[in-house]
Amino acid sequence: SQTIHQWPATLVQPVGSPLSLECTVEGTSNPNLYWYRQAAGRGLQLLFYSVGIGQISSEVPQNLSASRPQDRQFILSSKKLLLSDSGFYLCAWTKDFSYEQYFGPGTRLTVT
Amino acid sequence: AQTVTQSQPEMSVQEAETVTLSCTYDTSESNYYLFWYKQPPSRQMILVIRQEAYKQQNATENRFSVNFQKAAKSFSLKISDSQLGDTAMYFCAFVSLFGNEKLTFGTGTRLTIIP
């Protein structure tokens, strides 16, 4: 069966520091991968999606970037965090044309 | 662009009762899927149910069922015999079958089951 992992689970970082969040999927190959952000009490905002290694599409221009160095690995990064980057970050995957997205456990990021 | 609207920010219901969560959407497309996701206090998003737009029959998963009204662009979720574990945020979501499988989410309904 397929599983999706995210780490770290929680992170507290000062403004201006770098960020690296990792997401990996097991039990499948060539998944579509997604990064979402959820502000407190709000819905999900799609940040990036990837249909293959090295293929990244950005939905919202901002302080963040994403990379996909391996088939089942998706990384969310920032060179300098802003206070507004605080939130809950969710990674999701889907198999081509299945349209069902399955989510990881999420990372709670607090920028201080 | 598609939009998904959930007009009930919060709801509460007694345990064992039935509750219906509302969702409307706006799209010019004819081929799409609709989903309900549940986000419990742990905050992991869990897929509850899926409805294909081309199917007239409403989807059902155990105690969860939907009322899909394509012409009205309405997609409500009914939870029967509600349980304490149903307490969560519920999100309605839309995906077009022509595109890159990006989900458009509503803003969510916070459901509380009262013992």
PDB file of C-alpha atoms in Angstrom:
ATOM      1  CA  SER A   1       0.000   0.000   0.000  1.00  0.00           C
ATOM      2  CA  GLN A   2       1.027   3.585  -0.538  1.00  0.00           C
ATOM      3  CA  THR A   3       2.093   5.877   2.270  1.00  0.00           C
ATOM      4  CA  ILE A   4       3.165   9.489   2.368  1.00  0.00           C
ATOM      5  CA  HIS A   5       5.551  10.954   4.903  1.00  0.00           C
ATOM      6  CA  GLN A   6       6.349  14.502   5.868  1.00  0.00           C
ATOM      7  CA  TRP A   7       8.968  15.880   8.174  1.00  0.00           C
ATOM      8  CA  PRO A   8       9.486  17.562  10.389  1.00  0.00           C
ATOM      9  CA  ALA A   9       6.093  17.456  12.080  1.00  0.00           C
ATOM     10  CA  THR A  10       6.607  20.824  13.743  1.00  0.00           C
ATOM     11  CA  LEU A  11       9.140  23.566  13.210  1.00  0.00           C
ATOM     12  CA  VAL A  12       9.813  26.914  14.834  1.00  0.00           C
ATOM     13  CA  GLN A  13      12.131  29.169  12.872  1.00  0.00           C
ATOM     14  CA  PRO A  14      13.181  32.817  13.207  1.00  0.00           C
ATOM     15  CA  VAL A  15      12.443  35.349  10.503  1.00  0.00           C
ATOM     16  CA  GLY A  16      15.157  35.360   7.860  1.00  0.00           C
ATOM     17  CA  SER A  17      16.225  31.764   8.393  1.00  0.00           C
ATOM     18  CA  PRO A  18      16.113  29.114   5.652  1.00  0.00           C
ATOM     19  CA  LEU A  19      13.498  26.406   5.352  1.00  0.00           C
ATOM     20  CA  SER A  20      13.433  22.869   4.044  1.00  0.00           C
ATOM     21  CA  LEU A  21      10.375  20.643   4.339  1.00  0.00           C
ATOM     22  CA  GLU A  22      10.440  17.167   2.904  1.00  0.00           C
ATOM     23  CA  CYS A  23       7.744  14.889   1.573  1.00  0.00           C
ATOM     24  CA  THR A  24       8.211  11.330   0.361  1.00  0.00           C
ATOM     25  CA  VAL A  25       5.792   8.800  -1.038  1.00  0.00           C
ATOM     26  CA  GLU A  26       6.217   5.042  -0.783  1.00  0.00           C
ATOM     27  CA  GLY A  27       4.588   2.242  -2.690  1.00  0.00           C
ATOM     28  CA  THR A  28       3.996   3.973  -5.993  1.00  0.00           C
ATOM     29  CA  SER A  29       5.925   5.386  -8.912  1.00  0.00           C
ATOM     30  CA  ASN A  30       5.696   8.609 -10.874  1.00  0.00           C
ATOM     31  CA  PRO A  31       3.049  10.214  -8.672  1.00  0.00           C
ATOM     32  CA  ASN A  32       1.839  13.756  -9.120  1.00  0.00           C
ATOM     33  CA  LEU A  33       2.887  15.701  -6.036  1.00  0.00           C
ATOM     34  CA  TYR A  34       1.432  18.814  -4.439  1.00  0.00           C
ATOM     35  CA  TRP A  35       2.324  21.312  -1.703  1.00  0.00           C
ATOM     36  CA  TYR A  36      -0.493  23.146   0.062  1.00  0.00           C
ATOM     37  CA  ARG A  37      -0.507  25.723   2.824  1.00  0.00           C
ATOM     38  CA  GLN A  38      -3.314  26.120   5.301  1.00  0.00           C
ATOM     39  CA  ALA A  39      -3.461  29.250   7.436  1.00  0.00           C
ATOM     40  CA  ALA A  40      -5.160  28.970  10.829  1.00  0.00           C
ATOM     41  CA  GLY A  41      -8.897  28.359  10.389  1.00  0.00           C
ATOM     42  CA  ARG A  42      -8.687  28.645   6.634  1.00  0.00           C
ATOM     43  CA  GLY A  43      -8.913  26.447   3.570  1.00  0.00           C
ATOM     44  CA  LEU A  44      -6.057  25.018   1.555  1.00  0.00           C
ATOM     45  CA  GLN A  45      -3.985  27.068  -0.829  1.00  0.00           C
ATOM     46  CA  LEU A  46      -2.113  25.193  -3.547  1.00  0.00           C
ATOM     47  CA  LEU A  47       1.514  26.343  -3.657  1.00  0.00           C
ATOM     48  CA  PHE A  48       3.289  23.987  -6.078  1.00  0.00           C
ATOM     49  CA  TYR A  49       2.631  20.846  -8.027  1.00  0.00           C
ATOM     50  CA  SER A  50       4.862  18.442  -9.913  1.00  0.00           C
ATOM     51  CA  VAL A  51       4.111  15.843 -12.543  1.00  0.00           C
ATOM     52  CA  GLY A  52       7.656  14.454 -12.707  1.00  0.00           C
ATOM     53  CA  ILE A  53      11.272  14.802 -11.650  1.00  0.00           C
ATOM     54  CA  GLY A  54      12.453  18.355 -12.097  1.00  0.00           C
ATOM     55  CA  GLN A  55       9.026  19.534 -13.253  1.00  0.00           C
ATOM     56  CA  ILE A  56       7.607  22.145 -10.899  1.00  0.00           C
ATOM     57  CA  SER A  57       4.683  24.478 -11.424  1.00  0.00           C
ATOM     58  CA  SER A  58       4.080  27.390  -9.094  1.00  0.00           C
ATOM     59  CA  GLU A  59       0.611  28.551  -8.294  1.00  0.00           C
ATOM     60  CA  VAL A  60       1.356  31.541  -6.107  1.00  0.00           C
ATOM     61  CA  PRO A  61       4.407  33.797  -6.493  1.00  0.00           C
ATOM     62  CA  GLN A  62       5.972  34.125  -3.080  1.00  0.00           C
ATOM     63  CA  ASN A  63       8.930  33.530  -0.861  1.00  0.00           C
ATOM     64  CA  LEU A  64       8.888  29.767  -1.336  1.00  0.00           C
ATOM     65  CA  SER A  65      10.273  27.332  -3.901  1.00  0.00           C
ATOM     66  CA  ALA A  66       9.905  23.625  -4.527  1.00  0.00           C
ATOM     67  CA  SER A  67      12.067  20.914  -5.987  1.00  0.00           C
ATOM     68  CA  ARG A  68      11.658  17.286  -6.933  1.00  0.00           C
ATOM     69  CA  PRO A  69      15.086  15.675  -6.965  1.00  0.00           C
ATOM     70  CA  GLN A  70      13.755  12.113  -7.027  1.00  0.00           C
ATOM     71  CA  ASP A  71      10.588  10.496  -8.322  1.00  0.00           C
ATOM     72  CA  ARG A  72       8.936  10.205  -4.921  1.00  0.00           C
ATOM     73  CA  GLN A  73      10.520  13.130  -3.108  1.00  0.00           C
ATOM     74  CA  PHE A  74       9.169  16.657  -2.992  1.00  0.00           C
ATOM     75  CA  ILE A  75      10.896  19.462  -1.115  1.00  0.00           C
ATOM     76  CA  LEU A  76       9.587  22.868  -0.104  1.00  0.00           C
ATOM     77  CA  SER A  77      12.234  25.499   0.557  1.00  0.00           C
ATOM     78  CA  SER A  78      12.817  29.099   1.387  1.00  0.00           C
ATOM     79  CA  LYS A  79      16.035  31.096   1.574  1.00  0.00           C
ATOM     80  CA  LYS A  80      14.635  33.623   4.069  1.00  0.00           C
ATOM     81  CA  LEU A  81      11.436  33.022   5.987  1.00  0.00           C
ATOM     82  CA  LEU A  82       8.859  35.734   6.557  1.00  0.00           C
ATOM     83  CA  LEU A  83       6.327  35.941   9.377  1.00  0.00           C
ATOM     84  CA  SER A  84       3.598  35.377   6.795  1.00  0.00           C
ATOM     85  CA  ASP A  85       5.087  31.962   5.959  1.00  0.00           C
ATOM     86  CA  SER A  86       3.699  30.563   9.214  1.00  0.00           C
ATOM     87  CA  GLY A  87       1.049  27.922   8.688  1.00  0.00           C
ATOM     88  CA  PHE A  88       0.334  24.264   8.229  1.00  0.00           C
ATOM     89  CA  TYR A  89       1.975  22.723   5.182  1.00  0.00           C
ATOM     90  CA  LEU A  90       0.480  19.661   3.578  1.00  0.00           C
ATOM     91  CA  CYS A  91       1.936  17.447   0.897  1.00  0.00           C
ATOM     92  CA  ALA A  92      -0.335  15.331  -1.278  1.00  0.00           C
ATOM     93  CA  TRP A  93       0.028  12.801  -4.071  1.00  0.00           C
ATOM     94  CA  THR A  94      -2.135  11.354  -6.775  1.00  0.00           C
ATOM     95  CA  LYS A  95      -1.702   8.788  -9.469  1.00  0.00           C
ATOM     96  CA  ASP A  96      -2.235   9.931 -13.039  1.00  0.00           C
ATOM     97  CA  PHE A  97      -5.909  10.323 -13.855  1.00  0.00           C
ATOM     98  CA  SER A  98      -7.145   8.994 -10.535  1.00  0.00           C
ATOM     99  CA  TYR A  99      -7.950  12.527  -9.367  1.00  0.00           C
ATOM    100  CA  GLU A 100      -8.008  11.475  -5.716  1.00  0.00           C
ATOM    101  CA  GLN A 101      -5.381  13.260  -3.681  1.00  0.00           C
ATOM    102  CA  TYR A 102      -3.960  11.636  -0.573  1.00  0.00           C
ATOM    103  CA  PHE A 103      -2.394  13.828   2.043  1.00  0.00           C
ATOM    104  CA  GLY A 104       0.536  13.508   4.390  1.00  0.00           C
ATOM    105  CA  PRO A 105       0.336  14.306   8.102  1.00  0.00           C
ATOM    106  CA  GLY A 106       1.517  17.881   7.592  1.00  0.00           C
ATOM    107  CA  THR A 107       4.142  20.197   9.066  1.00  0.00           C
ATOM    108  CA  ARG A 108       3.226  23.004  11.429  1.00  0.00           C
ATOM    109  CA  LEU A 109       5.598  25.918  10.781  1.00  0.00           C
ATOM    110  CA  THR A 110       5.821  28.870  13.125  1.00  0.00           C
ATOM    111  CA  VAL A 111       7.997  31.785  12.106  1.00  0.00           C
ATOM    112  CA  THR A 112       8.972  33.977  15.042  1.00  0.00           C
TER     113      THR A 112
ATOM    114  CA  ALA B   1     -11.842  29.398 -13.023  1.00  0.00           C
ATOM    115  CA  GLN B   2     -13.739  27.157 -10.683  1.00  0.00           C
ATOM    116  CA  THR B   3     -14.959  28.227  -7.275  1.00  0.00           C
ATOM    117  CA  VAL B   4     -16.251  26.152  -4.377  1.00  0.00           C
ATOM    118  CA  THR B   5     -18.441  27.682  -1.677  1.00  0.00           C
ATOM    119  CA  GLN B   6     -19.267  26.277   1.723  1.00  0.00           C
ATOM    120  CA  SER B   7     -21.721  28.646   3.366  1.00  0.00           C
ATOM    121  CA  GLN B   8     -21.802  27.009   6.803  1.00  0.00           C
ATOM    122  CA  PRO B   9     -18.638  27.914   8.743  1.00  0.00           C
ATOM    123  CA  GLU B  10     -19.724  25.907  11.786  1.00  0.00           C
ATOM    124  CA  MET B  11     -22.312  23.289  12.650  1.00  0.00           C
ATOM    125  CA  SER B  12     -23.062  21.123  15.626  1.00  0.00           C
ATOM    126  CA  VAL B  13     -25.294  18.118  16.098  1.00  0.00           C
ATOM    127  CA  GLN B  14     -26.095  15.609  18.809  1.00  0.00           C
ATOM    128  CA  GLU B  15     -24.466  12.232  18.650  1.00  0.00           C
ATOM    129  CA  ALA B  16     -26.474   9.660  16.625  1.00  0.00           C
ATOM    130  CA  GLU B  17     -28.337  12.373  14.707  1.00  0.00           C
ATOM    131  CA  THR B  18     -28.069  13.094  10.991  1.00  0.00           C
ATOM    132  CA  VAL B  19     -26.370  16.220   9.675  1.00  0.00           C
ATOM    133  CA  THR B  20     -26.043  17.679   6.190  1.00  0.00           C
ATOM    134  CA  LEU B  21     -23.185  19.907   5.082  1.00  0.00           C
ATOM    135  CA  SER B  22     -23.716  22.145   2.072  1.00  0.00           C
ATOM    136  CA  CYS B  23     -21.437  22.869  -0.858  1.00  0.00           C
ATOM    137  CA  THR B  24     -21.994  24.720  -4.102  1.00  0.00           C
ATOM    138  CA  TYR B  25     -19.573  25.157  -6.948  1.00  0.00           C
ATOM    139  CA  ASP B  26     -19.267  27.132 -10.103  1.00  0.00           C
ATOM    140  CA  THR B  27     -17.783  25.780 -13.302  1.00  0.00           C
ATOM    141  CA  SER B  28     -18.356  25.895 -17.020  1.00  0.00           C
ATOM    142  CA  GLU B  29     -17.023  22.380 -17.475  1.00  0.00           C
ATOM    143  CA  SER B  30     -19.122  19.246 -17.777  1.00  0.00           C
ATOM    144  CA  ASN B  31     -16.575  16.600 -16.774  1.00  0.00           C
ATOM    145  CA  TYR B  32     -15.281  16.778 -13.243  1.00  0.00           C
ATOM    146  CA  TYR B  33     -15.139  15.052  -9.894  1.00  0.00           C
ATOM    147  CA  LEU B  34     -16.243  16.327  -6.524  1.00  0.00           C
ATOM    148  CA  PHE B  35     -14.883  15.266  -3.163  1.00  0.00           C
ATOM    149  CA  TRP B  36     -15.479  15.665   0.526  1.00  0.00           C
ATOM    150  CA  TYR B  37     -12.422  15.639   2.735  1.00  0.00           C
ATOM    151  CA  LYS B  38     -12.358  15.438   6.518  1.00  0.00           C
ATOM    152  CA  GLN B  39      -9.697  17.125   8.645  1.00  0.00           C
ATOM    153  CA  PRO B  40      -9.862  15.943  12.272  1.00  0.00           C
ATOM    154  CA  PRO B  41      -7.958  17.680  15.085  1.00  0.00           C
ATOM    155  CA  SER B  42      -4.836  15.772  14.024  1.00  0.00           C
ATOM    156  CA  ARG B  43      -5.096  17.912  10.857  1.00  0.00           C
ATOM    157  CA  GLN B  44      -4.385  15.133   8.383  1.00  0.00           C
ATOM    158  CA  MET B  45      -6.754  15.412   5.440  1.00  0.00           C
ATOM    159  CA  ILE B  46      -8.761  12.259   4.848  1.00  0.00           C
ATOM    160  CA  LEU B  47     -10.773  11.517   1.728  1.00  0.00           C
ATOM    161  CA  VAL B  48     -14.385  10.770   2.701  1.00  0.00           C
ATOM    162  CA  ILE B  49     -16.239  10.347  -0.559  1.00  0.00           C
ATOM    163  CA  ARG B  50     -16.002  10.988  -4.299  1.00  0.00           C
ATOM    164  CA  GLN B  51     -18.653  11.782  -6.899  1.00  0.00           C
ATOM    165  CA  GLU B  52     -18.101  11.653 -10.644  1.00  0.00           C
ATOM    166  CA  ALA B  53     -20.124  14.311 -12.459  1.00  0.00           C
ATOM    167  CA  TYR B  54     -21.144  11.900 -15.222  1.00  0.00           C
ATOM    168  CA  LYS B  55     -22.815   9.572 -12.723  1.00  0.00           C
ATOM    169  CA  GLN B  56     -26.427  10.258 -11.813  1.00  0.00           C
ATOM    170  CA  GLN B  57     -26.344   7.956  -8.812  1.00  0.00           C
ATOM    171  CA  ASN B  58     -25.285   9.595  -5.590  1.00  0.00           C
ATOM    172  CA  ALA B  59     -22.156   8.173  -3.972  1.00  0.00           C
ATOM    173  CA  THR B  60     -22.387   6.397  -0.630  1.00  0.00           C
ATOM    174  CA  GLU B  61     -19.694   5.251   1.787  1.00  0.00           C
ATOM    175  CA  ASN B  62     -21.122   3.618   4.886  1.00  0.00           C
ATOM    176  CA  ARG B  63     -22.676   6.430   6.973  1.00  0.00           C
ATOM    177  CA  PHE B  64     -21.635   9.091   4.457  1.00  0.00           C
ATOM    178  CA  SER B  65     -23.678   9.924   1.387  1.00  0.00           C
ATOM    179  CA  VAL B  66     -23.949  12.833  -0.992  1.00  0.00           C
ATOM    180  CA  ASN B  67     -26.780  14.647  -2.705  1.00  0.00           C
ATOM    181  CA  PHE B  68     -25.359  15.675  -6.067  1.00  0.00           C
ATOM    182  CA  GLN B  69     -27.483  18.103  -8.052  1.00  0.00           C
ATOM    183  CA  LYS B  70     -25.516  18.800 -11.228  1.00  0.00           C
ATOM    184  CA  ALA B  71     -27.885  21.362 -12.717  1.00  0.00           C
ATOM    185  CA  ALA B  72     -27.949  23.307  -9.471  1.00  0.00           C
ATOM    186  CA  LYS B  73     -24.203  22.793  -8.981  1.00  0.00           C
ATOM    187  CA  SER B  74     -24.820  21.563  -5.484  1.00  0.00           C
ATOM    188  CA  PHE B  75     -22.979  18.800  -3.645  1.00  0.00           C
ATOM    189  CA  SER B  76     -24.046  18.224  -0.049  1.00  0.00           C
ATOM    190  CA  LEU B  77     -22.708  15.635   2.386  1.00  0.00           C
ATOM    191  CA  LYS B  78     -25.018  13.739   4.692  1.00  0.00           C
ATOM    192  CA  ILE B  79     -23.636  12.026   7.763  1.00  0.00           C
ATOM    193  CA  SER B  80     -26.008   9.538   9.335  1.00  0.00           C
ATOM    194  CA  ASP B  81     -25.837   8.224  12.896  1.00  0.00           C
ATOM    195  CA  SER B  82     -23.142  10.783  13.692  1.00  0.00           C
ATOM    196  CA  GLN B  83     -20.331   9.727  15.984  1.00  0.00           C
ATOM    197  CA  LEU B  84     -17.933  11.653  18.196  1.00  0.00           C
ATOM    198  CA  GLY B  85     -15.139  10.748  15.795  1.00  0.00           C
ATOM    199  CA  ASP B  86     -16.915  12.682  13.067  1.00  0.00           C
ATOM    200  CA  THR B  87     -15.932  15.924  14.783  1.00  0.00           C
ATOM    201  CA  ALA B  88     -13.694  17.650  12.235  1.00  0.00           C
ATOM    202  CA  MET B  89     -13.391  20.275   9.552  1.00  0.00           C
ATOM    203  CA  TYR B  90     -15.027  19.155   6.329  1.00  0.00           C
ATOM    204  CA  PHE B  91     -13.869  20.470   2.974  1.00  0.00           C
ATOM    205  CA  CYS B  92     -15.629  20.208  -0.344  1.00  0.00           C
ATOM    206  CA  ALA B  93     -13.316  20.037  -3.357  1.00  0.00           C
ATOM    207  CA  PHE B  94     -13.566  20.133  -7.155  1.00  0.00           C
ATOM    208  CA  VAL B  95     -11.249  18.813  -9.844  1.00  0.00           C
ATOM    209  CA  SER B  96     -11.596  19.129 -13.577  1.00  0.00           C
ATOM    210  CA  LEU B  97     -10.901  16.057 -15.684  1.00  0.00           C
ATOM    211  CA  PHE B  98      -9.166  18.302 -18.190  1.00  0.00           C
ATOM    212  CA  GLY B  99      -6.099  19.797 -16.612  1.00  0.00           C
ATOM    213  CA  ASN B 100      -3.387  18.923 -14.175  1.00  0.00           C
ATOM    214  CA  GLU B 101      -5.558  17.421 -11.438  1.00  0.00           C
ATOM    215  CA  LYS B 102      -5.452  20.475  -9.223  1.00  0.00           C
ATOM    216  CA  LEU B 103      -8.062  20.479  -6.499  1.00  0.00           C
ATOM    217  CA  THR B 104     -10.059  23.598  -5.714  1.00  0.00           C
ATOM    218  CA  PHE B 105     -11.188  23.592  -2.087  1.00  0.00           C
ATOM    219  CA  GLY B 106     -13.969  25.350  -0.254  1.00  0.00           C
ATOM    220  CA  THR B 107     -13.252  27.177   2.986  1.00  0.00           C
ATOM    221  CA  GLY B 108     -14.571  24.349   5.125  1.00  0.00           C
ATOM    222  CA  THR B 109     -17.281  23.630   7.686  1.00  0.00           C
ATOM    223  CA  ARG B 110     -16.333  22.929  11.285  1.00  0.00           C
ATOM    224  CA  LEU B 111     -18.582  20.122  12.526  1.00  0.00           C
ATOM    225  CA  THR B 112     -18.884  19.332  16.212  1.00  0.00           C
ATOM    226  CA  ILE B 113     -20.648  16.210  17.429  1.00  0.00           C
ATOM    227  CA  ILE B 114     -22.092  16.742  20.901  1.00  0.00           C
ATOM    228  CA  PRO B 115     -22.192  13.741  23.215  1.00  0.00           C
TER     229      PRO B 115
END
